Amino acid sequence: MKTSSSKHSGSKKTKNLVQQNQRSAKQFLSSLHRAPFVALFAVAILLSALSISIMKPINGTSEVAAATAKWGMNGVDILQSPSDADRIAQLNDIKASGAGWVRFDVTWSYIQPTKTTWNWSYYDKVMNQVQQAGLQPIMLIAYGNTAFGSANNNAPPKNYQDYANFAATVAKRYAPLGFHTYEIWNEPNLSQFWGGKADATAYTSLLKKAYASVRAADPSATVISAGIAPSDNSNNGNLPQQTYLKNMYRAGVKGYFSALGYHPYVGSGWDQI
């Protein structure tokens, strides 16, 4: 009885947190529909930044199979695994949870440390392990590269086409594995991920180039715009999520993404389970 009660309590907390995240996303979209320049449009919200926001308790193999296109986990930690065995165990645990997707950075500055140097061995190994676990990756094409003029590796490059070319190279390399989902940057409405000051117009320019290049390299690609983070003010170079997305539309983003990324952070995730 005690074990059953504990499981019920944990499940209820998980359900409540998922519902909070869903309300956050709906409120975000509702505010956009009231904007005069935003026509009715369909957007796919990818709740990938916060594991608990996209994980659903599942029972039975048929439900697991049905959920693979809907649920996933943010798997940044798998890149920090101390060993292959540890990473494989983590991937298998993600699969066993009922998730079908795992999201992690594909780091430009690591793979291409100079304009003429490439290092694919580590990521080739990780991608093969993801495939063997029966998961689909969301490949976050991560950030800038000082070798291409970025102020730091979280800042955009001087020439956005350089980033787009790297994204296309990733697509060409891993599409043959059956991997076709790419996220273009992460939380650019926060200053720490855009060289010190958020700039929706600049990000939209980068996204347009990356979208065109990735789709040319992989016609089956799903290209997700960078997950926008909740921010209620413009302090320290940040921009509120509604303002940022409206500015993206003013800059002509329509037609340059397959799905809209949004991170509906609520509470502290696992600490609330």
Tab-separated table of C-alpha atoms in Angstrom:
chain	number	residue	atom	x	y	z
A	1	MET	CA	0.000	0.000	0.000
A	2	LYS	CA	2.775	2.420	0.845
A	3	THR	CA	4.538	1.785	-2.462
A	4	SER	CA	1.301	2.235	-4.393
A	5	SER	CA	0.587	5.532	-2.642
A	6	SER	CA	4.089	6.808	-3.404
A	7	LYS	CA	3.755	5.932	-7.075
A	8	HIS	CA	0.343	7.616	-7.259
A	9	SER	CA	1.731	10.762	-5.638
A	10	GLY	CA	4.683	10.904	-8.032
A	11	SER	CA	2.436	10.333	-11.033
A	12	LYS	CA	0.079	13.106	-9.899
A	13	LYS	CA	2.973	15.579	-9.500
A	14	THR	CA	4.264	14.665	-12.946
A	15	LYS	CA	0.801	15.158	-14.477
A	16	ASN	CA	0.384	18.529	-12.754
A	17	LEU	CA	3.774	19.739	-13.989
A	18	VAL	CA	3.038	18.644	-17.556
A	19	GLN	CA	-0.308	20.486	-17.391
A	20	GLN	CA	1.453	23.637	-16.142
A	21	ASN	CA	3.852	23.505	-19.079
A	22	GLN	CA	1.014	22.995	-21.536
A	23	ARG	CA	-0.827	26.033	-20.127
A	24	SER	CA	2.355	28.090	-20.415
A	25	ALA	CA	2.718	27.174	-24.093
A	26	LYS	CA	-0.973	27.880	-24.821
A	27	GLN	CA	-0.780	31.289	-23.146
A	28	PHE	CA	2.300	32.104	-25.215
A	29	LEU	CA	0.534	31.226	-28.474
A	30	SER	CA	-2.667	32.966	-27.419
A	31	SER	CA	-0.794	36.222	-26.964
A	32	LEU	CA	0.570	35.923	-30.486
A	33	HIS	CA	-2.816	35.367	-32.102
A	34	ARG	CA	-3.919	38.723	-30.711
A	35	ALA	CA	-1.094	40.509	-32.522
A	36	PRO	CA	-2.402	42.302	-35.633
A	37	PHE	CA	0.431	41.245	-37.936
A	38	VAL	CA	0.258	37.539	-37.109
A	39	ALA	CA	-2.172	35.684	-39.339
A	40	LEU	CA	-3.613	32.373	-38.232
A	41	PHE	CA	-0.840	29.877	-38.648
A	42	ALA	CA	-0.089	26.384	-37.483
A	43	VAL	CA	2.948	25.935	-35.275
A	44	ALA	CA	4.359	22.829	-33.704
A	45	ILE	CA	5.642	23.354	-30.181
A	46	LEU	CA	8.596	21.162	-29.431
A	47	LEU	CA	8.838	20.833	-25.654
A	48	SER	CA	12.402	19.616	-25.697
A	49	ALA	CA	14.309	21.849	-23.342
A	50	LEU	CA	12.810	20.570	-20.119
A	51	SER	CA	12.710	16.792	-19.846
A	52	ILE	CA	9.669	16.692	-17.602
A	53	SER	CA	7.669	18.856	-19.959
A	54	ILE	CA	7.790	16.250	-22.693
A	55	MET	CA	7.943	12.972	-20.811
A	56	LYS	CA	4.721	11.053	-20.340
A	57	PRO	CA	4.282	7.970	-18.129
A	58	ILE	CA	3.524	5.059	-20.455
A	59	ASN	CA	2.377	1.522	-19.793
A	60	GLY	CA	2.515	-1.243	-22.362
A	61	THR	CA	4.554	-1.708	-25.525
A	62	SER	CA	1.777	-0.524	-27.833
A	63	GLU	CA	1.608	2.806	-26.005
A	64	VAL	CA	5.389	3.117	-26.171
A	65	ALA	CA	5.300	2.633	-29.930
A	66	ALA	CA	2.505	5.160	-30.292
A	67	ALA	CA	4.395	7.748	-28.275
A	68	THR	CA	7.669	7.739	-30.171
A	69	ALA	CA	6.666	10.635	-32.405
A	70	LYS	CA	5.466	12.776	-29.489
A	71	TRP	CA	7.724	12.481	-26.474
A	72	GLY	CA	11.413	12.920	-25.849
A	73	MET	CA	14.054	14.045	-23.405
A	74	ASN	CA	16.724	16.680	-23.355
A	75	GLY	CA	19.815	14.502	-23.465
A	76	VAL	CA	22.647	17.002	-23.073
A	77	ASP	CA	24.130	14.855	-20.304
A	78	ILE	CA	24.769	11.947	-22.654
A	79	LEU	CA	27.578	13.951	-24.233
A	80	GLN	CA	29.229	14.197	-20.814
A	81	SER	CA	29.043	10.497	-20.041
A	82	PRO	CA	32.298	9.190	-18.576
A	83	SER	CA	32.252	6.079	-20.766
A	84	ASP	CA	30.513	4.492	-23.726
A	85	ALA	CA	28.878	1.992	-21.371
A	86	ASP	CA	27.425	4.816	-19.268
A	87	ARG	CA	26.113	6.640	-22.357
A	88	ILE	CA	24.557	3.486	-23.781
A	89	ALA	CA	22.875	2.812	-20.429
A	90	GLN	CA	21.460	6.354	-20.384
A	91	LEU	CA	20.128	6.000	-23.928
A	92	ASN	CA	18.541	2.656	-23.096
A	93	ASP	CA	16.920	4.194	-20.005
A	94	ILE	CA	15.490	6.996	-22.149
A	95	LYS	CA	14.077	4.445	-24.576
A	96	ALA	CA	12.676	2.328	-21.722
A	97	SER	CA	10.833	5.368	-20.332
A	98	GLY	CA	8.699	5.456	-23.461
A	99	ALA	CA	10.491	8.386	-25.057
A	100	GLY	CA	11.248	8.222	-28.743
A	101	TRP	CA	13.469	11.281	-29.054
A	102	VAL	CA	16.655	12.568	-27.477
A	103	ARG	CA	17.876	16.138	-27.955
A	104	PHE	CA	21.522	17.106	-27.698
A	105	ASP	CA	24.033	19.622	-29.023
A	106	VAL	CA	26.009	19.035	-32.178
A	107	THR	CA	28.786	21.458	-31.370
A	108	TRP	CA	30.275	23.309	-34.326
A	109	SER	CA	33.438	24.470	-32.544
A	110	TYR	CA	34.203	20.896	-31.462
A	111	ILE	CA	33.658	19.271	-34.834
A	112	GLN	CA	35.346	22.027	-36.846
A	113	PRO	CA	37.961	23.663	-34.589
A	114	THR	CA	39.581	25.403	-37.570
A	115	LYS	CA	38.374	26.198	-41.079
A	116	THR	CA	40.256	23.209	-42.452
A	117	THR	CA	40.072	20.725	-39.558
A	118	TRP	CA	37.221	18.285	-38.884
A	119	ASN	CA	36.699	15.898	-35.973
A	120	TRP	CA	33.716	13.613	-36.510
A	121	SER	CA	34.784	10.482	-34.625
A	122	TYR	CA	33.078	11.257	-31.312
A	123	TYR	CA	29.767	12.300	-32.847
A	124	ASP	CA	29.790	9.381	-35.287
A	125	LYS	CA	30.036	7.078	-32.277
A	126	VAL	CA	27.246	8.866	-30.390
A	127	MET	CA	24.931	8.823	-33.414
A	128	ASN	CA	25.472	5.107	-33.875
A	129	GLN	CA	24.684	4.521	-30.208
A	130	VAL	CA	21.502	6.590	-30.510
A	131	GLN	CA	20.479	4.536	-33.533
A	132	GLN	CA	21.207	1.258	-31.742
A	133	ALA	CA	19.041	2.379	-28.818
A	134	GLY	CA	16.124	2.855	-31.204
A	135	LEU	CA	15.890	6.604	-30.637
A	136	GLN	CA	15.623	9.574	-32.947
A	137	PRO	CA	17.924	12.537	-32.240
A	138	ILE	CA	16.987	16.184	-32.299
A	139	MET	CA	20.301	17.569	-33.462
A	140	LEU	CA	20.758	21.023	-31.970
A	141	ILE	CA	23.242	22.759	-34.252
A	142	ALA	CA	25.027	24.425	-31.434
A	143	TYR	CA	26.231	27.923	-31.462
A	144	GLY	CA	29.072	29.881	-32.965
A	145	ASN	CA	32.715	29.223	-33.623
A	146	THR	CA	35.610	31.549	-32.902
A	147	ALA	CA	37.380	30.106	-35.935
A	148	PHE	CA	34.657	31.800	-37.992
A	149	GLY	CA	34.675	35.155	-36.240
A	150	SER	CA	32.360	34.536	-33.292
A	151	ALA	CA	33.228	36.634	-30.256
A	152	ASN	CA	32.935	33.412	-28.258
A	153	ASN	CA	31.535	29.989	-28.999
A	154	ASN	CA	28.043	31.005	-27.813
A	155	ALA	CA	27.961	34.039	-30.089
A	156	PRO	CA	26.949	34.049	-33.758
A	157	PRO	CA	29.589	33.972	-36.491
A	158	LYS	CA	30.321	36.999	-38.650
A	159	ASN	CA	28.988	35.244	-41.739
A	160	TYR	CA	25.762	33.364	-41.056
A	161	GLN	CA	26.279	31.241	-44.154
A	162	ASP	CA	29.274	29.619	-42.449
A	163	TYR	CA	26.918	28.318	-39.754
A	164	ALA	CA	24.427	27.253	-42.420
A	165	ASN	CA	27.145	25.366	-44.275
A	166	PHE	CA	28.069	23.485	-41.116
A	167	ALA	CA	24.425	22.607	-40.462
A	168	ALA	CA	24.126	21.293	-44.019
A	169	THR	CA	27.271	19.201	-43.556
A	170	VAL	CA	25.743	17.646	-40.430
A	171	ALA	CA	22.581	16.889	-42.383
A	172	LYS	CA	24.470	15.222	-45.218
A	173	ARG	CA	26.436	13.087	-42.786
A	174	TYR	CA	23.621	11.813	-40.586
A	175	ALA	CA	20.562	11.751	-42.851
A	176	PRO	CA	21.690	8.344	-44.205
A	177	LEU	CA	21.197	6.977	-40.655
A	178	GLY	CA	17.546	8.006	-40.882
A	179	PHE	CA	18.056	11.126	-38.771
A	180	HIS	CA	16.286	14.191	-40.153
A	181	THR	CA	15.485	16.561	-37.273
A	182	TYR	CA	17.542	19.686	-36.656
A	183	GLU	CA	17.180	22.581	-34.231
A	184	ILE	CA	18.777	25.855	-35.252
A	185	TRP	CA	20.454	27.381	-32.187
A	186	ASN	CA	19.091	27.533	-28.638
A	187	GLU	CA	17.373	30.304	-26.654
A	188	PRO	CA	18.693	33.237	-28.706
A	189	ASN	CA	16.332	35.593	-26.863
A	190	LEU	CA	18.713	35.283	-23.891
A	191	SER	CA	21.838	37.399	-24.126
A	192	GLN	CA	24.143	34.596	-23.020
A	193	PHE	CA	23.282	32.691	-26.197
A	194	TRP	CA	23.622	35.587	-28.631
A	195	GLY	CA	26.841	37.420	-27.942
A	196	GLY	CA	25.579	39.586	-25.098
A	197	LYS	CA	22.379	41.045	-26.565
A	198	ALA	CA	19.372	39.287	-28.094
A	199	ASP	CA	18.565	40.283	-31.672
A	200	ALA	CA	15.559	38.603	-33.311
A	201	THR	CA	16.231	40.133	-36.721
A	202	ALA	CA	19.786	38.823	-36.752
A	203	TYR	CA	18.683	35.377	-35.571
A	204	THR	CA	16.022	35.258	-38.269
A	205	SER	CA	18.682	35.952	-40.898
A	206	LEU	CA	20.737	33.041	-39.566
A	207	LEU	CA	17.677	30.767	-39.437
A	208	LYS	CA	16.719	31.566	-43.035
A	209	LYS	CA	20.165	30.616	-44.298
A	210	ALA	CA	20.329	27.480	-42.171
A	211	TYR	CA	16.830	26.367	-43.178
A	212	ALA	CA	17.589	26.698	-46.884
A	213	SER	CA	20.950	24.938	-46.579
A	214	VAL	CA	19.698	22.050	-44.423
A	215	ARG	CA	16.667	21.444	-46.633
A	216	ALA	CA	18.900	21.430	-49.705
A	217	ALA	CA	21.170	18.852	-48.066
A	218	ASP	CA	18.314	16.768	-46.633
A	219	PRO	CA	14.939	17.250	-48.360
A	220	SER	CA	13.317	15.152	-45.607
A	221	ALA	CA	14.543	17.502	-42.888
A	222	THR	CA	12.397	18.866	-40.108
A	223	VAL	CA	13.953	22.188	-39.162
A	224	ILE	CA	13.012	23.511	-35.725
A	225	SER	CA	13.560	27.126	-34.833
A	226	ALA	CA	15.617	27.759	-31.717
A	227	GLY	CA	13.698	27.064	-28.530
A	228	ILE	CA	12.732	30.452	-27.093
A	229	ALA	CA	13.078	30.766	-23.333
A	230	PRO	CA	10.575	32.526	-21.059
A	231	SER	CA	11.879	35.965	-20.075
A	232	ASP	CA	9.682	38.622	-18.485
A	233	ASN	CA	11.935	41.596	-19.062
A	234	SER	CA	14.605	43.060	-21.305
A	235	ASN	CA	17.260	43.348	-18.614
A	236	ASN	CA	20.821	42.273	-19.371
A	237	GLY	CA	20.178	42.073	-23.108
A	238	ASN	CA	17.355	39.517	-22.916
A	239	LEU	CA	14.035	39.826	-24.765
A	240	PRO	CA	10.622	38.502	-23.614
A	241	GLN	CA	9.523	35.505	-25.655
A	242	GLN	CA	6.438	37.205	-27.156
A	243	THR	CA	8.418	40.257	-28.212
A	244	TYR	CA	11.150	38.115	-29.674
A	245	LEU	CA	8.830	35.978	-31.771
A	246	LYS	CA	6.869	38.979	-33.009
A	247	ASN	CA	10.156	40.512	-34.115
A	248	MET	CA	11.055	37.281	-35.902
A	249	TYR	CA	7.822	37.547	-37.886
A	250	ARG	CA	8.482	41.175	-38.672
A	251	ALA	CA	11.852	40.018	-40.030
A	252	GLY	CA	10.139	37.521	-42.346
A	253	VAL	CA	10.570	34.215	-40.539
A	254	LYS	CA	7.337	32.753	-41.917
A	255	GLY	CA	8.133	29.797	-44.146
A	256	TYR	CA	11.616	29.247	-42.745
A	257	PHE	CA	10.956	26.594	-40.103
A	258	SER	CA	9.074	23.317	-39.890
A	259	ALA	CA	8.294	23.605	-36.190
A	260	LEU	CA	8.515	26.390	-33.658
A	261	GLY	CA	10.748	25.753	-30.658
A	262	TYR	CA	9.535	27.009	-27.274
A	263	HIS	CA	10.748	26.157	-23.781
A	264	PRO	CA	7.862	26.455	-21.275
A	265	TYR	CA	9.911	26.231	-18.118
A	266	VAL	CA	7.800	25.697	-15.016
A	267	GLY	CA	9.368	25.080	-11.637
A	268	SER	CA	12.484	22.972	-11.224
A	269	GLY	CA	11.636	19.875	-13.238
A	270	TRP	CA	12.825	16.696	-11.563
A	271	ASP	CA	12.949	18.374	-8.144
A	272	GLN	CA	9.153	18.522	-8.235
A	273	ILE	CA	8.596	14.842	-8.940
